[in-house]
Amino acid sequence: MVPENYSRITEFLLVGFYEEPEWQPLIFELFLSMYLITMFGNLLIILAVSSDSQLHTPMYFFLCNLSLVDICFTSTTIPKMLVNIQTQSQIITYEGCITQMYFFQLFGVLDDFLLTVMAYDRFVAICHPLHYTVIMNPWLCGLLLLVSWIMSALYSLLQSLMVLRLSFCTVLKIPHFFCELNQVIKFACSDTFLNNVMMYFATGLLAALPLTGILYSYFKIVSCIRGMSSAQGKYKAFSTCASHISVVSLFYCTILGVYLSSASPYSTHSSAVASVMYTVVTPMLNPFIYSLRNKDIKGALKRFCAMAAIKGTTVLGMKNSP
């Protein structure tokens, strides 16, 4: 039962990066630039894969979905932050905070699952190349994507419902630029034991299982590569995994940075900075990692840009013709 002196709050204050007003224009331009780069880069990946029939394979199907999830993931936090800076406001409504937490966790967990599925795809491609198209058929790819969505949605829904049962007796000043689950739970006036147990258990489980799957896939991949006799074959096999390894390393290193910075009770600012690496920088760099290290993507982007230029020239010529 909720004590009588607890009142249902209607809003939170997001105070991350708002302490020094003179820095606000620079922070606004920096985050706007990173957001636009993230949107542009990931949209290019989606358009390149969708428009090129040579890239209609399981590997690029999952890459396309990863880019879409990265767009959604970044869009759950950055637009609200930019609006708050522009309007000189730190307020986010209670409903808006719960909604932001739900979608932030949904797309964050979905990112993790997709990276795991992509590791499995590379494992099948390298260790079972003759049966790749049979194993990674459209039905299995769709099923893996659907399961990833369902698991992510259930996790996010569970955590959000657990927060709804909490009561808050004062206006919350969250030391972040978005509603971070752990920070919101810390400021609750009601008992948070069940929330903490569920949060750490579910988060640990959903972090350990995908990471175990990724490590196991790459353990088998390394074993297969070592068994190859051709040096060229080894290089080609490893090069198909290089981009994915880079993205996975960046993803988990930034998560580790967020965890270590939030573990200290005196590092709220450093925790917010670490969260920027996880929520903004990683989705922004993913398209560059995949496009710069992948000849197929670079070729598809060149063909897409050439096709767009031809269409633009044709349309312009038709407008100028008498």
Coordinates of C-alpha atoms in Angstrom, one line a residue:
M1 CA 0.0 0.0 0.0
V2 CA 1.3 3.5 -0.9
P3 CA 1.7 5.9 2.1
E4 CA -0.5 9.0 2.1
N5 CA 2.4 11.5 1.8
Y6 CA 3.4 10.0 -1.6
S7 CA 2.0 11.9 -4.5
R8 CA 1.9 10.8 -8.1
I9 CA 4.3 13.1 -9.9
T10 CA 3.5 14.4 -13.4
E11 CA 6.9 15.2 -14.7
F12 CA 10.7 14.7 -14.4
L13 CA 13.6 17.0 -14.9
L14 CA 16.4 15.8 -17.2
V15 CA 19.4 17.7 -15.9
G16 CA 22.2 16.0 -17.8
F17 CA 24.4 18.5 -19.8
Y18 CA 22.2 21.4 -18.6
E19 CA 24.4 22.7 -15.7
E20 CA 26.2 25.4 -17.8
P21 CA 24.0 27.5 -20.0
E22 CA 26.9 28.9 -22.1
W23 CA 27.6 25.4 -23.4
Q24 CA 24.0 24.8 -24.6
P25 CA 24.5 26.1 -28.2
L26 CA 27.6 24.0 -28.7
I27 CA 25.9 20.9 -27.2
F28 CA 22.8 21.5 -29.4
E29 CA 24.9 21.7 -32.6
L30 CA 27.0 18.7 -31.7
F31 CA 24.1 16.4 -30.9
L32 CA 22.1 17.7 -33.9
S33 CA 25.1 16.9 -36.2
M34 CA 25.5 13.4 -34.7
Y35 CA 21.8 12.7 -35.0
L36 CA 21.7 13.8 -38.7
I37 CA 24.8 11.8 -39.5
T38 CA 23.2 8.8 -37.8
M39 CA 20.0 9.1 -39.7
F40 CA 21.7 9.8 -43.1
G41 CA 24.3 7.0 -42.7
N42 CA 21.8 4.3 -41.6
L43 CA 19.2 5.4 -44.2
L44 CA 21.9 5.0 -46.9
I45 CA 22.6 1.5 -45.8
I46 CA 18.9 0.6 -45.9
L47 CA 18.4 2.2 -49.3
A48 CA 21.6 0.6 -50.7
V49 CA 20.6 -2.9 -49.6
S50 CA 17.0 -2.5 -50.7
S51 CA 17.8 -1.2 -54.1
D52 CA 20.6 -3.7 -55.0
S53 CA 19.4 -7.3 -55.7
Q54 CA 22.9 -8.6 -55.2
L55 CA 22.6 -7.7 -51.5
H56 CA 19.3 -9.5 -50.9
T57 CA 21.0 -12.1 -48.7
P58 CA 20.5 -13.0 -45.0
M59 CA 23.7 -11.1 -44.0
Y60 CA 22.4 -7.8 -45.5
F61 CA 18.8 -8.5 -44.5
F62 CA 20.0 -8.4 -40.8
L63 CA 22.3 -5.4 -41.5
C64 CA 19.3 -3.5 -42.9
N65 CA 17.3 -4.3 -39.8
L66 CA 20.2 -3.3 -37.6
S67 CA 20.3 0.1 -39.3
L68 CA 16.6 0.6 -38.9
V69 CA 16.8 -0.3 -35.2
D70 CA 19.8 2.1 -34.8
I71 CA 17.6 4.9 -36.3
C72 CA 14.8 4.2 -33.9
F73 CA 17.1 3.7 -30.9
T74 CA 18.7 7.2 -31.4
S75 CA 15.4 8.8 -32.1
T76 CA 14.0 7.8 -28.7
T77 CA 16.4 10.2 -26.9
I78 CA 18.1 12.8 -29.1
P79 CA 15.0 14.7 -30.5
K80 CA 13.6 15.2 -27.0
M81 CA 17.0 16.5 -25.8
L82 CA 17.3 18.9 -28.7
V83 CA 13.8 20.2 -28.1
N84 CA 14.6 20.8 -24.4
I85 CA 17.7 22.7 -25.2
Q86 CA 15.9 24.8 -27.8
T87 CA 13.1 25.6 -25.5
Q88 CA 15.3 26.0 -22.4
S89 CA 13.3 23.4 -20.6
Q90 CA 14.4 20.3 -18.7
I91 CA 10.9 18.8 -18.3
I92 CA 9.7 15.5 -19.5
T93 CA 6.2 14.3 -18.5
Y94 CA 5.7 11.1 -16.4
E95 CA 4.0 9.4 -19.4
G96 CA 6.7 10.6 -21.7
C97 CA 9.4 9.2 -19.4
I98 CA 7.8 5.8 -19.2
T99 CA 7.3 5.7 -23.0
Q100 CA 10.9 6.8 -23.6
M101 CA 12.2 4.1 -21.2
Y102 CA 10.1 1.4 -23.0
F103 CA 11.4 2.2 -26.5
F104 CA 14.9 2.8 -25.3
Q105 CA 15.1 -0.6 -23.8
L106 CA 13.2 -2.2 -26.7
F107 CA 15.6 -1.0 -29.4
G108 CA 18.7 -1.4 -27.2
V109 CA 18.0 -5.1 -26.5
L110 CA 16.9 -5.6 -30.1
D111 CA 20.3 -4.3 -31.2
D112 CA 22.0 -6.9 -29.0
F113 CA 19.8 -9.8 -30.4
L114 CA 20.5 -8.7 -34.0
L115 CA 24.2 -8.7 -33.4
T116 CA 23.9 -12.2 -32.0
V117 CA 21.9 -13.4 -35.0
M118 CA 24.4 -11.8 -37.4
A119 CA 27.2 -13.7 -35.6
Y120 CA 25.2 -16.9 -36.2
D121 CA 24.8 -16.0 -39.8
R122 CA 28.6 -15.6 -40.2
F123 CA 29.1 -18.9 -38.4
V124 CA 26.9 -20.7 -40.9
A125 CA 28.4 -18.9 -43.9
I126 CA 32.0 -19.8 -43.0
C127 CA 31.6 -23.2 -41.3
H128 CA 28.8 -24.6 -43.5
P129 CA 29.2 -22.7 -46.9
L130 CA 27.6 -25.4 -49.0
H131 CA 24.5 -25.5 -46.9
Y132 CA 24.3 -21.8 -46.2
T133 CA 21.3 -21.0 -48.4
V134 CA 19.5 -24.1 -47.1
I135 CA 20.1 -23.3 -43.4
M136 CA 19.6 -19.5 -43.6
N137 CA 16.4 -19.7 -45.6
P138 CA 13.9 -16.8 -45.6
W139 CA 11.7 -18.6 -43.2
L140 CA 14.4 -19.0 -40.6
C141 CA 15.6 -15.4 -41.1
G142 CA 12.1 -14.1 -40.5
L143 CA 11.7 -16.4 -37.5
L144 CA 14.9 -15.2 -35.9
L145 CA 13.9 -11.5 -36.5
L146 CA 10.4 -12.2 -35.0
V147 CA 11.8 -13.9 -31.9
S148 CA 14.2 -11.0 -31.4
W149 CA 11.4 -8.5 -31.5
I150 CA 9.2 -10.5 -29.2
M151 CA 11.9 -11.1 -26.6
S152 CA 12.9 -7.4 -26.7
A153 CA 9.3 -6.2 -26.4
L154 CA 8.5 -8.5 -23.5
Y155 CA 11.6 -7.4 -21.6
S156 CA 10.8 -3.7 -22.2
L157 CA 7.2 -4.2 -21.2
L158 CA 8.2 -6.0 -18.0
Q159 CA 10.6 -3.3 -16.9
S160 CA 8.2 -0.5 -17.7
L161 CA 5.3 -2.2 -15.8
M162 CA 7.7 -2.6 -12.8
V163 CA 8.4 1.1 -12.8
L164 CA 4.6 2.0 -13.0
R165 CA 4.1 0.4 -9.6
L166 CA 6.6 2.8 -8.0
S167 CA 5.7 6.0 -6.2
F168 CA 7.8 9.2 -6.1
C169 CA 7.5 11.8 -3.3
T170 CA 9.4 14.6 -5.0
V171 CA 10.3 16.1 -8.4
L172 CA 12.9 13.9 -9.9
K173 CA 16.1 15.4 -11.2
I174 CA 17.5 12.7 -13.5
P175 CA 21.3 13.3 -14.1
H176 CA 20.9 12.2 -17.7
F177 CA 19.6 13.6 -21.0
F178 CA 17.0 10.8 -21.1
C179 CA 15.0 8.7 -18.7
E180 CA 17.4 6.0 -17.7
L181 CA 15.8 3.0 -15.9
N182 CA 18.4 2.7 -13.1
Q183 CA 18.3 6.4 -12.3
V184 CA 14.5 6.5 -12.2
I185 CA 14.4 3.6 -9.8
K186 CA 17.0 5.1 -7.5
F187 CA 14.7 8.1 -6.8
A188 CA 11.6 6.2 -6.0
C189 CA 10.2 6.6 -2.5
S190 CA 8.5 3.2 -2.4
D191 CA 10.2 -0.2 -2.0
T192 CA 12.4 -0.9 -5.0
F193 CA 13.8 -4.3 -4.0
L194 CA 11.7 -6.2 -6.5
N195 CA 12.6 -3.7 -9.3
N196 CA 16.3 -4.0 -8.6
V197 CA 16.2 -7.8 -8.5
M198 CA 14.2 -7.9 -11.7
M199 CA 16.3 -5.3 -13.5
Y200 CA 19.7 -6.9 -12.7
F201 CA 18.5 -10.4 -13.3
A202 CA 16.7 -9.8 -16.6
T203 CA 19.5 -7.4 -17.8
G204 CA 22.2 -9.9 -16.8
L205 CA 20.4 -12.7 -18.5
L206 CA 19.7 -10.8 -21.7
A207 CA 23.3 -9.6 -21.8
A208 CA 24.9 -13.0 -21.0
L209 CA 22.9 -15.1 -23.4
P210 CA 23.6 -13.0 -26.6
L211 CA 27.2 -12.5 -25.6
T212 CA 27.6 -16.2 -25.1
G213 CA 26.1 -16.9 -28.5
I214 CA 28.4 -14.4 -30.1
L215 CA 31.5 -15.8 -28.4
Y216 CA 30.5 -19.4 -29.3
S217 CA 29.9 -18.5 -32.9
Y218 CA 33.3 -16.8 -33.2
F219 CA 35.0 -19.7 -31.4
K220 CA 33.6 -22.0 -34.0
I221 CA 34.5 -19.6 -36.8
V222 CA 38.1 -19.3 -35.6
S223 CA 38.3 -23.1 -35.5
C224 CA 37.0 -23.3 -39.1
I225 CA 39.4 -20.7 -40.3
R226 CA 42.4 -22.4 -38.7
G227 CA 41.5 -25.6 -40.5
M228 CA 41.6 -23.9 -43.9
S229 CA 44.7 -24.7 -46.0
S230 CA 44.5 -21.6 -48.2
A231 CA 45.9 -18.3 -46.9
Q232 CA 43.6 -16.5 -49.3
G233 CA 40.6 -18.4 -48.0
K234 CA 41.5 -17.6 -44.4
Y235 CA 41.8 -13.9 -45.3
K236 CA 38.5 -13.9 -47.2
A237 CA 36.7 -15.7 -44.3
F238 CA 38.0 -13.3 -41.7
S239 CA 37.3 -10.2 -43.8
T240 CA 33.6 -11.1 -43.9
C241 CA 33.6 -11.0 -40.1
A242 CA 35.8 -7.9 -39.6
S243 CA 33.0 -5.3 -39.7
H244 CA 30.7 -7.3 -37.4
I245 CA 33.6 -7.9 -34.9
S246 CA 34.2 -4.1 -34.9
V247 CA 30.5 -3.3 -34.3
V248 CA 30.2 -5.9 -31.5
S249 CA 33.4 -4.7 -29.8
L250 CA 32.1 -1.1 -29.9
F251 CA 28.7 -2.1 -28.6
Y252 CA 29.9 -4.0 -25.6
C253 CA 32.8 -1.7 -24.8
T254 CA 30.4 1.3 -24.6
I255 CA 27.9 -0.7 -22.5
L256 CA 30.8 -1.7 -20.1
G257 CA 31.8 2.0 -19.9
V258 CA 28.2 3.0 -19.0
Y259 CA 28.1 0.2 -16.3
L260 CA 31.5 1.2 -14.8
S261 CA 30.7 4.9 -14.8
S262 CA 27.2 4.4 -13.2
A263 CA 28.7 2.1 -10.5
S264 CA 30.4 5.0 -8.8
P265 CA 28.1 7.2 -6.7
Y266 CA 30.1 10.3 -7.5
S267 CA 30.2 10.2 -11.3
T268 CA 26.8 11.2 -12.6
H269 CA 28.4 13.5 -15.2
S270 CA 30.8 10.8 -16.4
S271 CA 27.8 8.4 -16.6
A272 CA 26.0 10.8 -18.8
V273 CA 29.0 11.2 -21.1
A274 CA 29.4 7.4 -21.2
S275 CA 25.7 7.1 -22.1
V276 CA 26.4 9.4 -25.1
M277 CA 28.9 6.9 -26.4
Y278 CA 26.3 4.1 -26.2
T279 CA 23.2 5.9 -27.4
V280 CA 24.6 8.2 -30.0
V281 CA 28.2 7.5 -31.1
T282 CA 27.7 3.7 -31.6
P283 CA 24.7 4.0 -33.9
M284 CA 26.4 6.8 -35.8
L285 CA 29.6 4.8 -36.4
N286 CA 28.0 1.5 -37.4
P287 CA 27.2 2.6 -41.0
F288 CA 30.8 3.8 -41.5
I289 CA 32.2 0.6 -40.2
Y290 CA 30.1 -1.5 -42.5
S291 CA 30.5 0.7 -45.6
L292 CA 34.2 1.4 -45.3
R293 CA 35.2 -2.2 -44.7
N294 CA 32.7 -3.8 -47.1
K295 CA 33.2 -3.8 -50.9
D296 CA 29.6 -4.9 -51.6
I297 CA 28.2 -2.1 -49.6
K298 CA 30.5 0.5 -51.2
G299 CA 29.6 -0.8 -54.6
A300 CA 25.9 -0.7 -53.8
L301 CA 26.2 2.8 -52.5
K302 CA 28.0 3.9 -55.7
R303 CA 25.4 2.3 -57.9
F304 CA 22.6 3.9 -55.8
C305 CA 24.1 7.3 -56.0
A306 CA 24.7 7.0 -59.7
M307 CA 21.1 5.9 -60.3
A308 CA 19.8 8.8 -58.2
A309 CA 21.9 11.2 -60.2
I310 CA 20.7 9.8 -63.5
K311 CA 17.0 10.1 -62.3
G312 CA 17.6 13.6 -61.1
T313 CA 19.2 14.6 -64.4
T314 CA 16.3 13.0 -66.3
V315 CA 13.7 14.8 -64.3
L316 CA 15.5 18.1 -64.6
G317 CA 15.8 17.6 -68.4
M318 CA 12.0 16.9 -68.7
K319 CA 11.2 20.1 -66.7
N320 CA 13.4 22.2 -68.9
S321 CA 12.2 20.7 -72.2
P322 CA 9.6 22.8 -74.1

